[in-house]
Tab-separated table of C-alpha atoms in Angstrom:
chain	number	residue	atom	x	y	z
A	1	UNK	CA	7.190	23.206	-3.058
A	2	UNK	CA	6.970	23.857	-6.774
A	3	UNK	CA	5.268	21.287	-8.978
A	4	UNK	CA	4.699	21.417	-12.717
A	5	UNK	CA	1.630	19.844	-14.264
A	6	UNK	CA	2.429	18.652	-17.779
A	7	UNK	CA	-0.847	18.459	-19.652
A	8	UNK	CA	-1.059	15.678	-22.217
A	9	UNK	CA	-3.975	15.006	-24.518
A	10	UNK	CA	-4.861	13.396	-27.814
A	11	UNK	CA	-5.602	16.135	-30.388
A	12	UNK	CA	-8.132	13.810	-32.018
A	13	UNK	CA	-10.314	14.238	-28.910
A	14	UNK	CA	-10.681	17.951	-29.704
A	15	UNK	CA	-11.343	17.604	-33.448
A	16	UNK	CA	-15.114	18.070	-33.114
A	17	UNK	CA	-15.028	21.081	-30.825
A	18	UNK	CA	-16.946	24.143	-31.965
A	19	UNK	CA	-15.824	27.728	-31.332
A	20	UNK	CA	-18.476	27.849	-28.575
A	21	UNK	CA	-16.906	24.763	-26.987
A	22	UNK	CA	-13.494	26.437	-27.042
A	23	UNK	CA	-14.954	29.552	-25.482
A	24	UNK	CA	-16.440	27.421	-22.692
A	25	UNK	CA	-13.044	25.704	-22.205
A	26	UNK	CA	-11.316	29.092	-21.894
A	27	UNK	CA	-13.815	30.116	-19.234
A	28	UNK	CA	-13.038	26.950	-17.272
A	29	UNK	CA	-9.297	27.550	-17.438
A	30	UNK	CA	-9.836	31.174	-16.446
A	31	UNK	CA	-11.777	30.090	-13.373
A	32	UNK	CA	-9.114	27.496	-12.522
A	33	UNK	CA	-6.319	30.078	-12.740
A	34	UNK	CA	-8.364	32.436	-10.572
A	35	UNK	CA	-8.821	29.680	-7.968
A	36	UNK	CA	-5.084	28.897	-7.979
A	37	UNK	CA	-4.324	32.596	-7.573
A	38	UNK	CA	-6.754	32.983	-4.742
A	39	UNK	CA	-5.090	30.075	-2.923
A	40	UNK	CA	-1.671	31.625	-3.490
A	41	UNK	CA	-0.630	28.524	-5.438
A	42	UNK	CA	-0.382	29.914	-8.976
A	43	UNK	CA	3.091	30.378	-10.492
A	44	UNK	CA	2.795	30.116	-14.247
A	45	UNK	CA	0.944	28.479	-17.116
A	46	UNK	CA	1.024	28.264	-20.866
A	47	UNK	CA	-1.087	26.753	-23.575
A	48	UNK	CA	0.985	25.509	-26.495
A	49	UNK	CA	0.286	25.550	-30.227
A	50	UNK	CA	-0.081	22.140	-31.929
A	51	UNK	CA	3.017	19.963	-32.483
A	52	UNK	CA	3.103	20.710	-36.205
A	53	UNK	CA	4.553	24.080	-35.108
A	54	UNK	CA	7.288	22.375	-33.045
A	55	UNK	CA	11.019	22.572	-33.753
A	56	UNK	CA	13.509	20.460	-31.832
A	57	UNK	CA	17.123	21.529	-31.200
A	58	UNK	CA	20.137	19.907	-29.562
A	59	UNK	CA	23.841	20.676	-29.189
A	60	UNK	CA	24.509	17.196	-27.842
A	61	UNK	CA	27.694	15.893	-29.518
A	62	UNK	CA	29.067	19.387	-29.978
A	63	UNK	CA	27.131	20.468	-33.026
A	64	UNK	CA	23.865	22.274	-33.285
A	65	UNK	CA	21.157	20.095	-34.784
A	66	UNK	CA	17.730	21.418	-35.582
A	67	UNK	CA	14.825	19.205	-36.510
A	68	UNK	CA	11.310	19.849	-37.678
A	69	UNK	CA	8.680	18.418	-35.371
A	70	UNK	CA	8.363	17.368	-31.735
A	71	UNK	CA	11.005	15.461	-29.775
A	72	UNK	CA	8.827	12.359	-29.536
A	73	UNK	CA	5.984	11.259	-31.796
A	74	UNK	CA	3.258	10.078	-29.483
A	75	UNK	CA	-0.506	9.901	-29.687
A	76	UNK	CA	-0.869	12.063	-26.622
A	77	UNK	CA	0.863	15.408	-26.978
A	78	UNK	CA	2.131	17.932	-24.481
A	79	UNK	CA	-0.402	20.732	-24.853
A	80	UNK	CA	0.469	23.036	-21.978
A	81	UNK	CA	1.550	23.249	-18.384
A	82	UNK	CA	0.824	24.759	-14.995
A	83	UNK	CA	3.461	25.563	-12.422
A	84	UNK	CA	2.084	25.675	-8.881
A	85	UNK	CA	3.485	26.217	-5.423
A	86	UNK	CA	1.853	23.986	-2.792
A	87	UNK	CA	3.025	22.256	0.404
A	88	UNK	CA	3.164	18.641	-0.770
A	89	UNK	CA	2.171	16.027	-3.353
A	90	UNK	CA	-1.294	15.532	-1.859
A	91	UNK	CA	-2.020	19.231	-2.383
A	92	UNK	CA	-0.593	19.042	-5.921
A	93	UNK	CA	-2.801	16.032	-6.676
A	94	UNK	CA	-5.856	17.857	-5.366
A	95	UNK	CA	-5.162	20.842	-7.679
A	96	UNK	CA	-4.401	18.587	-10.665
A	97	UNK	CA	-7.745	16.875	-10.130
A	98	UNK	CA	-9.474	20.253	-10.444
A	99	UNK	CA	-7.550	21.184	-13.598
A	100	UNK	CA	-9.860	21.258	-16.657
A	101	UNK	CA	-7.204	19.347	-18.641
A	102	UNK	CA	-7.732	16.267	-16.441
A	103	UNK	CA	-11.155	15.667	-18.013
A	104	UNK	CA	-9.802	15.087	-21.530
A	105	UNK	CA	-6.232	13.996	-21.052
A	106	UNK	CA	-3.583	13.075	-18.515
A	107	UNK	CA	-1.598	15.277	-16.207
A	108	UNK	CA	1.952	14.356	-15.288
A	109	UNK	CA	2.878	15.931	-11.956
A	110	UNK	CA	6.581	16.591	-11.499
A	111	UNK	CA	8.236	18.158	-8.464
A	112	UNK	CA	10.739	20.915	-9.110
A	113	UNK	CA	14.427	20.072	-8.762
A	114	UNK	CA	15.307	23.703	-8.079
A	115	UNK	CA	16.060	24.600	-4.486
A	116	UNK	CA	13.405	26.678	-2.819
A	117	UNK	CA	13.607	30.284	-1.787
B	1	UNK	CA	3.824	-19.333	20.061
B	2	UNK	CA	2.974	-18.598	23.686
B	3	UNK	CA	1.157	-15.414	24.663
B	4	UNK	CA	4.310	-14.114	26.342
B	5	UNK	CA	6.527	-14.799	23.365
B	6	UNK	CA	3.958	-13.172	21.119
B	7	UNK	CA	3.824	-10.132	23.391
B	8	UNK	CA	7.623	-9.867	23.389
B	9	UNK	CA	7.782	-10.130	19.629
B	10	UNK	CA	5.076	-7.518	19.245
B	11	UNK	CA	6.902	-5.161	21.600
B	12	UNK	CA	10.123	-5.483	19.595
B	13	UNK	CA	8.288	-4.880	16.329
B	14	UNK	CA	6.320	-1.991	17.765
B	15	UNK	CA	9.540	-0.385	18.851
B	16	UNK	CA	11.212	-0.587	15.411
B	17	UNK	CA	8.135	0.593	13.524
B	18	UNK	CA	7.434	3.469	15.891
B	19	UNK	CA	11.007	4.722	15.865
B	20	UNK	CA	11.228	4.524	12.077
B	21	UNK	CA	7.837	6.159	11.549
B	22	UNK	CA	8.776	8.955	13.934
B	23	UNK	CA	12.110	9.638	12.208
B	24	UNK	CA	10.699	9.309	8.678
B	25	UNK	CA	7.650	11.478	9.330
B	26	UNK	CA	9.798	14.314	10.624
B	27	UNK	CA	12.208	14.317	7.691
B	28	UNK	CA	10.044	12.972	4.879
B	29	UNK	CA	13.021	10.742	4.127
B	30	UNK	CA	12.461	7.033	4.807
B	31	UNK	CA	15.900	5.917	3.609
B	32	UNK	CA	17.664	8.462	5.817
B	33	UNK	CA	15.609	7.308	8.792
B	34	UNK	CA	16.352	3.638	8.034
B	35	UNK	CA	20.084	4.257	7.800
B	36	UNK	CA	20.126	6.251	11.006
B	37	UNK	CA	18.109	3.625	12.869
B	38	UNK	CA	20.353	0.838	11.550
B	39	UNK	CA	23.338	2.780	12.867
B	40	UNK	CA	21.645	3.152	16.236
B	41	UNK	CA	20.963	-0.584	16.445
B	42	UNK	CA	24.577	-1.316	15.467
B	43	UNK	CA	25.769	1.062	18.202
B	44	UNK	CA	23.507	-0.711	20.685
B	45	UNK	CA	25.153	-4.025	19.834
B	46	UNK	CA	28.559	-2.567	20.689
B	47	UNK	CA	27.594	-0.542	23.752
B	48	UNK	CA	24.891	-2.480	25.554
B	49	UNK	CA	26.831	-5.717	26.175
B	50	UNK	CA	29.633	-3.804	27.921
B	51	UNK	CA	27.816	-0.835	29.482
B	52	UNK	CA	24.480	-2.508	30.112
B	53	UNK	CA	21.078	-2.016	28.537
B	54	UNK	CA	19.795	1.529	29.135
B	55	UNK	CA	16.655	1.980	31.244
B	56	UNK	CA	14.787	3.242	28.214
B	57	UNK	CA	16.282	1.419	25.202
B	58	UNK	CA	13.984	3.165	22.715
B	59	UNK	CA	14.955	6.625	23.892
B	60	UNK	CA	18.617	5.636	23.657
B	61	UNK	CA	18.139	4.321	20.107
B	62	UNK	CA	16.228	7.434	19.122
B	63	UNK	CA	18.938	9.750	20.455
B	64	UNK	CA	21.683	7.919	18.559
B	65	UNK	CA	19.567	7.788	15.398
B	66	UNK	CA	18.810	11.511	15.567
B	67	UNK	CA	22.480	12.376	15.987
B	68	UNK	CA	23.376	10.155	13.055
B	69	UNK	CA	20.664	11.779	10.992
B	70	UNK	CA	21.880	15.280	11.742
B	71	UNK	CA	25.431	14.246	10.753
B	72	UNK	CA	24.207	12.740	7.519
B	73	UNK	CA	22.133	15.786	6.680
B	74	UNK	CA	25.109	18.059	7.309
B	75	UNK	CA	27.125	15.832	4.997
B	76	UNK	CA	24.426	15.932	2.320
B	77	UNK	CA	24.087	19.691	2.764
B	78	UNK	CA	27.624	20.230	1.487
B	79	UNK	CA	26.552	18.919	-1.871
B	80	UNK	CA	22.950	20.023	-2.114
B	81	UNK	CA	20.856	22.909	-1.026
B	82	UNK	CA	20.868	23.144	2.740
B	83	UNK	CA	17.706	21.732	4.275
B	84	UNK	CA	16.404	22.789	7.604
B	85	UNK	CA	17.458	20.527	10.384
B	86	UNK	CA	14.488	18.279	11.158
B	87	UNK	CA	12.486	19.301	14.150
B	88	UNK	CA	12.391	16.434	16.536
B	89	UNK	CA	11.115	17.234	19.949
B	90	UNK	CA	10.980	13.951	21.755
B	91	UNK	CA	11.431	13.240	25.426
B	92	UNK	CA	14.904	11.767	25.841
B	93	UNK	CA	14.095	9.772	28.927
B	94	UNK	CA	10.983	7.982	27.763
B	95	UNK	CA	10.341	4.861	25.732
B	96	UNK	CA	8.775	4.595	22.299
B	97	UNK	CA	5.368	4.678	23.989
B	98	UNK	CA	5.969	8.336	24.762
B	99	UNK	CA	6.604	9.140	21.105
B	100	UNK	CA	3.800	10.322	18.914
B	101	UNK	CA	2.722	7.271	16.910
B	102	UNK	CA	3.334	8.102	13.236
B	103	UNK	CA	2.843	4.570	11.980
B	104	UNK	CA	-0.554	5.264	10.433
B	105	UNK	CA	0.978	8.129	8.434
B	106	UNK	CA	3.811	5.796	7.417
B	107	UNK	CA	1.382	3.051	6.346
B	108	UNK	CA	-0.576	5.614	4.326
B	109	UNK	CA	2.615	6.781	2.613
B	110	UNK	CA	3.537	3.164	1.764
B	111	UNK	CA	0.104	2.680	0.172
B	112	UNK	CA	-0.057	6.162	-1.385
B	113	UNK	CA	-1.655	6.252	-4.850
B	114	UNK	CA	1.556	7.854	-6.191
B	115	UNK	CA	3.481	4.668	-5.273
B	116	UNK	CA	3.170	1.636	-7.585
B	117	UNK	CA	0.537	-0.709	-6.187
B	118	UNK	CA	2.776	-3.784	-6.173
B	119	UNK	CA	5.264	-1.930	-3.953
B	120	UNK	CA	2.745	-1.094	-1.207
B	121	UNK	CA	3.153	-4.377	0.657
B	122	UNK	CA	6.953	-4.643	0.265
B	123	UNK	CA	7.339	-1.047	1.502
B	124	UNK	CA	5.211	-1.761	4.575
B	125	UNK	CA	7.100	-4.935	5.373
B	126	UNK	CA	10.384	-3.096	5.072
B	127	UNK	CA	9.555	0.116	6.918
B	128	UNK	CA	7.061	-0.929	9.581
B	129	UNK	CA	8.520	-4.375	10.271
B	130	UNK	CA	12.134	-3.848	9.281
B	131	UNK	CA	12.301	-6.839	6.920
B	132	UNK	CA	15.149	-6.727	4.426
B	133	UNK	CA	14.536	-6.553	0.686
B	134	UNK	CA	16.044	-10.006	0.040
B	135	UNK	CA	13.523	-11.672	2.367
B	136	UNK	CA	10.623	-9.753	0.831
B	137	UNK	CA	11.818	-10.599	-2.684
B	138	UNK	CA	11.941	-14.302	-1.797
B	139	UNK	CA	8.410	-14.255	-0.418
B	140	UNK	CA	7.037	-12.449	-3.474
B	141	UNK	CA	9.137	-14.559	-5.828
B	142	UNK	CA	10.764	-11.570	-7.535
B	143	UNK	CA	14.429	-10.774	-8.122
B	144	UNK	CA	16.075	-9.292	-5.017
B	145	UNK	CA	18.273	-6.728	-6.842
B	146	UNK	CA	15.284	-5.549	-8.884
B	147	UNK	CA	13.061	-5.189	-5.814
B	148	UNK	CA	15.837	-3.459	-3.879
B	149	UNK	CA	16.248	-0.931	-6.672
B	150	UNK	CA	12.508	-0.296	-6.891
B	151	UNK	CA	12.208	0.168	-3.118
B	152	UNK	CA	15.097	2.648	-3.126
B	153	UNK	CA	13.433	4.583	-5.953
B	154	UNK	CA	10.067	4.554	-4.221
B	155	UNK	CA	11.627	6.003	-1.073
B	156	UNK	CA	13.400	8.655	-3.135
B	157	UNK	CA	10.071	9.551	-4.677
B	158	UNK	CA	8.454	9.907	-1.247
B	159	UNK	CA	11.238	12.332	-0.316
B	160	UNK	CA	11.672	14.221	-3.600
B	161	UNK	CA	8.033	14.523	-4.638
B	162	UNK	CA	7.221	15.259	-0.984
B	163	UNK	CA	4.541	12.702	-0.251
B	164	UNK	CA	3.287	13.962	3.108
B	165	UNK	CA	3.248	11.927	6.325
B	166	UNK	CA	-0.211	13.022	7.358
B	167	UNK	CA	-3.563	11.517	8.218
B	168	UNK	CA	-5.954	12.790	5.533
B	169	UNK	CA	-9.330	14.257	6.440
B	170	UNK	CA	-12.469	12.153	6.797
B	171	UNK	CA	-13.357	12.646	3.113
B	172	UNK	CA	-10.122	11.075	1.858
B	173	UNK	CA	-9.235	8.690	4.710
B	174	UNK	CA	-11.573	5.780	3.798
B	175	UNK	CA	-10.125	5.456	0.292
B	176	UNK	CA	-6.554	5.748	1.554
B	177	UNK	CA	-7.170	3.253	4.383
B	178	UNK	CA	-8.648	0.889	1.798
B	179	UNK	CA	-5.294	0.862	-0.016
B	180	UNK	CA	-3.512	0.085	3.267
B	181	UNK	CA	-5.897	-2.807	3.925
B	182	UNK	CA	-5.426	-4.129	0.386
B	183	UNK	CA	-1.668	-4.161	0.946
B	184	UNK	CA	-1.985	-5.983	4.275
B	185	UNK	CA	-4.352	-8.447	2.611
B	186	UNK	CA	-1.714	-9.008	-0.089
B	187	UNK	CA	0.805	-9.993	2.612
B	188	UNK	CA	-1.771	-12.477	3.885
B	189	UNK	CA	-2.403	-13.828	0.379
B	190	UNK	CA	1.258	-14.417	-0.336
B	191	UNK	CA	1.459	-16.405	2.887
B	192	UNK	CA	-1.613	-18.342	1.824
B	193	UNK	CA	-0.010	-19.402	-1.433
B	194	UNK	CA	3.310	-20.359	0.136
B	195	UNK	CA	2.730	-20.896	3.861
B	196	UNK	CA	6.263	-22.101	4.409
B	197	UNK	CA	7.454	-18.537	3.921
B	198	UNK	CA	5.718	-17.545	7.136
B	199	UNK	CA	4.514	-14.139	6.036
B	200	UNK	CA	1.304	-14.890	7.953
B	201	UNK	CA	2.726	-13.564	11.211
B	202	UNK	CA	3.740	-10.335	9.493
B	203	UNK	CA	0.321	-9.941	7.878
B	204	UNK	CA	-1.360	-10.543	11.223
B	205	UNK	CA	0.903	-8.005	12.912
B	206	UNK	CA	0.091	-5.337	10.298
B	207	UNK	CA	-3.649	-6.054	10.471
B	208	UNK	CA	-3.582	-5.906	14.270
B	209	UNK	CA	-1.604	-2.661	14.126
B	210	UNK	CA	-4.146	-1.142	11.760
B	211	UNK	CA	-6.950	-1.993	14.189
B	212	UNK	CA	-5.006	-0.336	17.000
B	213	UNK	CA	-4.477	2.750	14.816
B	214	UNK	CA	-8.015	2.886	13.371
B	215	UNK	CA	-10.226	1.168	15.979
B	216	UNK	CA	-13.454	2.535	14.479
B	217	UNK	CA	-12.901	1.105	11.013
B	218	UNK	CA	-15.014	-2.078	10.843
B	219	UNK	CA	-13.233	-3.378	7.740
B	220	UNK	CA	-9.865	-3.185	9.521
B	221	UNK	CA	-11.258	-5.424	12.262
B	222	UNK	CA	-12.735	-7.716	9.620
B	223	UNK	CA	-9.318	-7.964	7.984
B	224	UNK	CA	-7.610	-8.712	11.312
B	225	UNK	CA	-10.169	-11.447	12.021
B	226	UNK	CA	-9.806	-12.887	8.517
B	227	UNK	CA	-6.029	-13.068	8.777
B	228	UNK	CA	-6.161	-14.418	12.343
B	229	UNK	CA	-8.474	-17.279	11.316
B	230	UNK	CA	-6.193	-18.149	8.409
B	231	UNK	CA	-3.096	-17.940	10.567
B	232	UNK	CA	-4.780	-20.028	13.287
B	233	UNK	CA	-4.870	-22.910	10.817
B	234	UNK	CA	-1.280	-22.572	9.589
B	235	UNK	CA	-0.061	-25.800	11.199
B	236	UNK	CA	-2.946	-27.805	9.714
B	237	UNK	CA	-2.882	-26.266	6.255
B	238	UNK	CA	-0.024	-28.228	4.738
B	239	UNK	CA	0.644	-31.880	5.538
B	240	UNK	CA	3.450	-33.677	3.695
B	241	UNK	CA	3.724	-30.735	1.252
B	242	UNK	CA	0.066	-31.085	0.260
B	243	UNK	CA	-2.520	-28.374	0.933
B	244	UNK	CA	-5.339	-29.767	3.066
B	245	UNK	CA	-8.826	-28.296	2.456
B	246	UNK	CA	-10.150	-26.456	5.501
B	247	UNK	CA	-13.048	-28.867	6.035
B	248	UNK	CA	-10.616	-31.794	6.230
B	249	UNK	CA	-7.957	-30.239	8.462
B	250	UNK	CA	-6.987	-31.672	11.834
B	251	UNK	CA	-8.665	-29.209	14.196
B	252	UNK	CA	-6.335	-30.183	17.027
B	253	UNK	CA	-3.670	-28.229	15.142
B	254	UNK	CA	-5.729	-25.037	15.044
B	255	UNK	CA	-4.680	-22.164	17.314
B	256	UNK	CA	-7.632	-21.562	19.649
B	257	UNK	CA	-6.214	-18.254	20.989
B	258	UNK	CA	-6.010	-16.780	17.514
B	259	UNK	CA	-9.456	-18.068	16.689
B	260	UNK	CA	-10.877	-16.270	19.734
B	261	UNK	CA	-8.949	-13.141	18.753
B	262	UNK	CA	-10.666	-13.329	15.345
B	263	UNK	CA	-14.083	-13.835	16.953
B	264	UNK	CA	-13.573	-10.737	19.099
B	265	UNK	CA	-12.657	-8.469	16.206
B	266	UNK	CA	-15.337	-9.842	13.891
B	267	UNK	CA	-18.016	-9.310	16.543
B	268	UNK	CA	-16.775	-5.745	17.115
B	269	UNK	CA	-16.754	-5.121	13.362
B	270	UNK	CA	-20.253	-6.477	12.791
B	271	UNK	CA	-21.560	-4.286	15.626
B	272	UNK	CA	-20.971	-1.290	13.333
B	273	UNK	CA	-23.560	-2.720	10.889
B	274	UNK	CA	-21.389	-1.598	7.969
B	275	UNK	CA	-20.528	-4.844	6.195
B	276	UNK	CA	-17.722	-5.048	3.687
B	277	UNK	CA	-15.583	-7.486	1.819
B	278	UNK	CA	-13.127	-8.286	4.615
B	279	UNK	CA	-15.880	-8.784	7.198
B	280	UNK	CA	-17.668	-11.208	4.872
B	281	UNK	CA	-14.447	-13.095	4.170
B	282	UNK	CA	-13.803	-13.247	7.911
B	283	UNK	CA	-17.339	-14.532	8.499
B	284	UNK	CA	-16.645	-17.281	5.946
B	285	UNK	CA	-13.516	-18.253	7.846
B	286	UNK	CA	-15.428	-18.128	11.118
B	287	UNK	CA	-17.905	-20.704	9.752
B	288	UNK	CA	-14.947	-22.978	8.998
B	289	UNK	CA	-13.503	-22.422	12.465
B	290	UNK	CA	-16.886	-23.219	14.037
B	291	UNK	CA	-16.371	-26.834	13.011
B	292	UNK	CA	-14.043	-27.076	16.017
B	293	UNK	CA	-17.066	-26.493	18.278
B	294	UNK	CA	-19.884	-28.123	16.288
B	295	UNK	CA	-18.034	-30.921	14.519
B	296	UNK	CA	-19.575	-30.038	11.162
B	297	UNK	CA	-19.143	-27.389	8.464
B	298	UNK	CA	-22.271	-25.293	7.934
B	299	UNK	CA	-22.285	-25.309	4.115
B	300	UNK	CA	-25.627	-23.519	3.865
B	301	UNK	CA	-24.196	-20.586	5.819
B	302	UNK	CA	-21.110	-20.583	3.576
B	303	UNK	CA	-23.354	-20.583	0.527
B	304	UNK	CA	-25.063	-17.387	1.704
B	305	UNK	CA	-21.797	-15.723	2.668
B	306	UNK	CA	-20.149	-16.472	-0.689
B	307	UNK	CA	-23.228	-15.091	-2.404
B	308	UNK	CA	-22.814	-11.878	-0.393
B	309	UNK	CA	-19.072	-11.769	-1.069
B	310	UNK	CA	-19.617	-12.077	-4.819
B	311	UNK	CA	-21.965	-9.080	-4.620
B	312	UNK	CA	-19.403	-6.765	-3.013
B	313	UNK	CA	-16.096	-8.191	-4.286
B	314	UNK	CA	-16.312	-10.627	-7.182
B	315	UNK	CA	-13.097	-12.594	-7.729
B	316	UNK	CA	-12.023	-15.806	-9.438
B	317	UNK	CA	-11.262	-17.412	-6.079
B	318	UNK	CA	-14.672	-16.560	-4.650
B	319	UNK	CA	-16.458	-17.849	-7.780
B	320	UNK	CA	-14.661	-21.187	-7.557
B	321	UNK	CA	-15.274	-21.410	-3.806
B	322	UNK	CA	-18.963	-20.678	-4.340
B	323	UNK	CA	-19.158	-23.540	-6.868
B	324	UNK	CA	-17.473	-25.896	-4.388
B	325	UNK	CA	-19.971	-24.877	-1.704
B	326	UNK	CA	-22.814	-25.441	-4.167
B	327	UNK	CA	-21.440	-28.975	-4.623
B	328	UNK	CA	-21.531	-29.540	-0.851
B	329	UNK	CA	-25.069	-28.188	-0.490
B	330	UNK	CA	-26.714	-29.564	-3.636
B	331	UNK	CA	-24.454	-32.500	-4.569
B	332	UNK	CA	-21.386	-32.885	-6.802
B	333	UNK	CA	-23.379	-32.708	-10.045
B	334	UNK	CA	-24.675	-29.252	-9.115
B	335	UNK	CA	-21.154	-28.279	-8.076
B	336	UNK	CA	-19.706	-29.357	-11.405
B	337	UNK	CA	-22.422	-27.455	-13.269
B	338	UNK	CA	-21.647	-24.343	-11.207
B	339	UNK	CA	-17.948	-24.805	-11.913
B	340	UNK	CA	-18.623	-25.071	-15.653
B	341	UNK	CA	-20.641	-21.874	-15.413
B	342	UNK	CA	-17.781	-19.939	-13.795
B	343	UNK	CA	-14.962	-21.461	-15.910
B	344	UNK	CA	-15.699	-19.052	-18.733
B	345	UNK	CA	-15.385	-15.945	-16.602
B	346	UNK	CA	-12.399	-16.893	-14.419
B	347	UNK	CA	-10.241	-18.352	-17.200
B	348	UNK	CA	-9.005	-21.911	-17.584
B	349	UNK	CA	-5.589	-21.274	-16.018
B	350	UNK	CA	-6.913	-20.781	-12.475
B	351	UNK	CA	-5.369	-23.618	-10.489
B	352	UNK	CA	-8.095	-23.807	-7.781
B	353	UNK	CA	-10.597	-24.397	-10.593
B	354	UNK	CA	-8.884	-27.648	-11.540
B	355	UNK	CA	-8.409	-28.719	-7.947
B	356	UNK	CA	-12.100	-28.080	-7.276
B	357	UNK	CA	-13.126	-29.964	-10.408
B	358	UNK	CA	-10.982	-32.957	-9.433
B	359	UNK	CA	-12.525	-33.023	-5.944
B	360	UNK	CA	-16.072	-32.777	-7.266
B	361	UNK	CA	-15.451	-35.482	-9.892
B	362	UNK	CA	-14.000	-37.761	-7.210
B	363	UNK	CA	-17.055	-37.189	-5.027
B	364	UNK	CA	-19.407	-37.781	-7.957
B	365	UNK	CA	-17.547	-41.034	-8.666
B	366	UNK	CA	-17.868	-42.156	-5.069
B	367	UNK	CA	-21.600	-41.591	-5.154
B	368	UNK	CA	-22.198	-43.226	-8.554
């Protein structure tokens, strides 16, 4: 079953990180992706730019409306995601626990609503 | 209740819980299993009186429930993506005893960390014991429509997020079993606060079931003993709508069978030499029960046990109880001092605190 990990964190927690710290983070994510791949669980991932780059669009109500900024202003921001394919929620939880993002922020685990196959 | 009546009741409950666990575990869909089983029971009410009770009622119920489930899934399949028909290889001519027992997996799903903690106990009562949401809502003093809605959503989550009906490995099982025990304990606690609601029998059933499913878990036996001792005193606990302290209860009203049941499980638990919160709480209750044999409450023993309990599981109730015991061992003045000392940490709105203070003041007055 497909699950998406939505990675939320507070940007303030990363304010003091040095370029070396970021390099170390990248290594951790690289190792995590490799582990997911090896287990045949990896589907997709992305790391998003900060919310000041966000643009929000809707055609709800029949007209196209475009807004500067994220959909919701919250302290913790969506910073990226992983899509994985594992048998059940326990397996998804086990992978989320290993995700480097869990150390600094929160991971929302959502099952896919798309039919399998 | 007589031993026979208790055995009959347990058999009926075992049958419902086993059938539901079996159906739910094989589809991952508790609500579907509940509906199908309800249909099977309804069919039994129409067929059995006229055609006679089948030799193996459970197998009959299971067959009807499985057919109903397949029909429902076909119906659902027209609207959603087709799911594989659930694999259910079960002997048609045998009772529920011949079914694999999936109740531990079901209990673990009910107390899964992905399910809101306050729903663990209601889910267990509904799925394993077949209680309806209205009854559970009344016991927990919450709105029935709200609880019903939350239970429906929780079951949808189990299905849609695919919470697995499995027994986790030895590394994860203790933590998961702990959540199950907490939920059973919560059923016991709600009975304790409002004994008239009679949730004590349900709590005892669940605790006993857990021991049967996990016989090597000392804390499960401790929990069963703890609940048994409490339930053994149910008839003596409330007289004329007033709660009677354990050391003042009429011991003739205590259930000696249940007390012995508690002794057996506590002894078996302690043999593992792996003490824990529930075993200590059971040992505390056992000291109270021992008054039936010795005629006196061993307050010094209680003092030590509460000290141990506060080390492993500090709680407002245990702090207050410890202060009361201090009063019995060292006199009401010492008890009041101990109570003052704990008042700051437990908060002034804890009702037992005031009850304990009133008792200690009364005793101090009698002595002065």
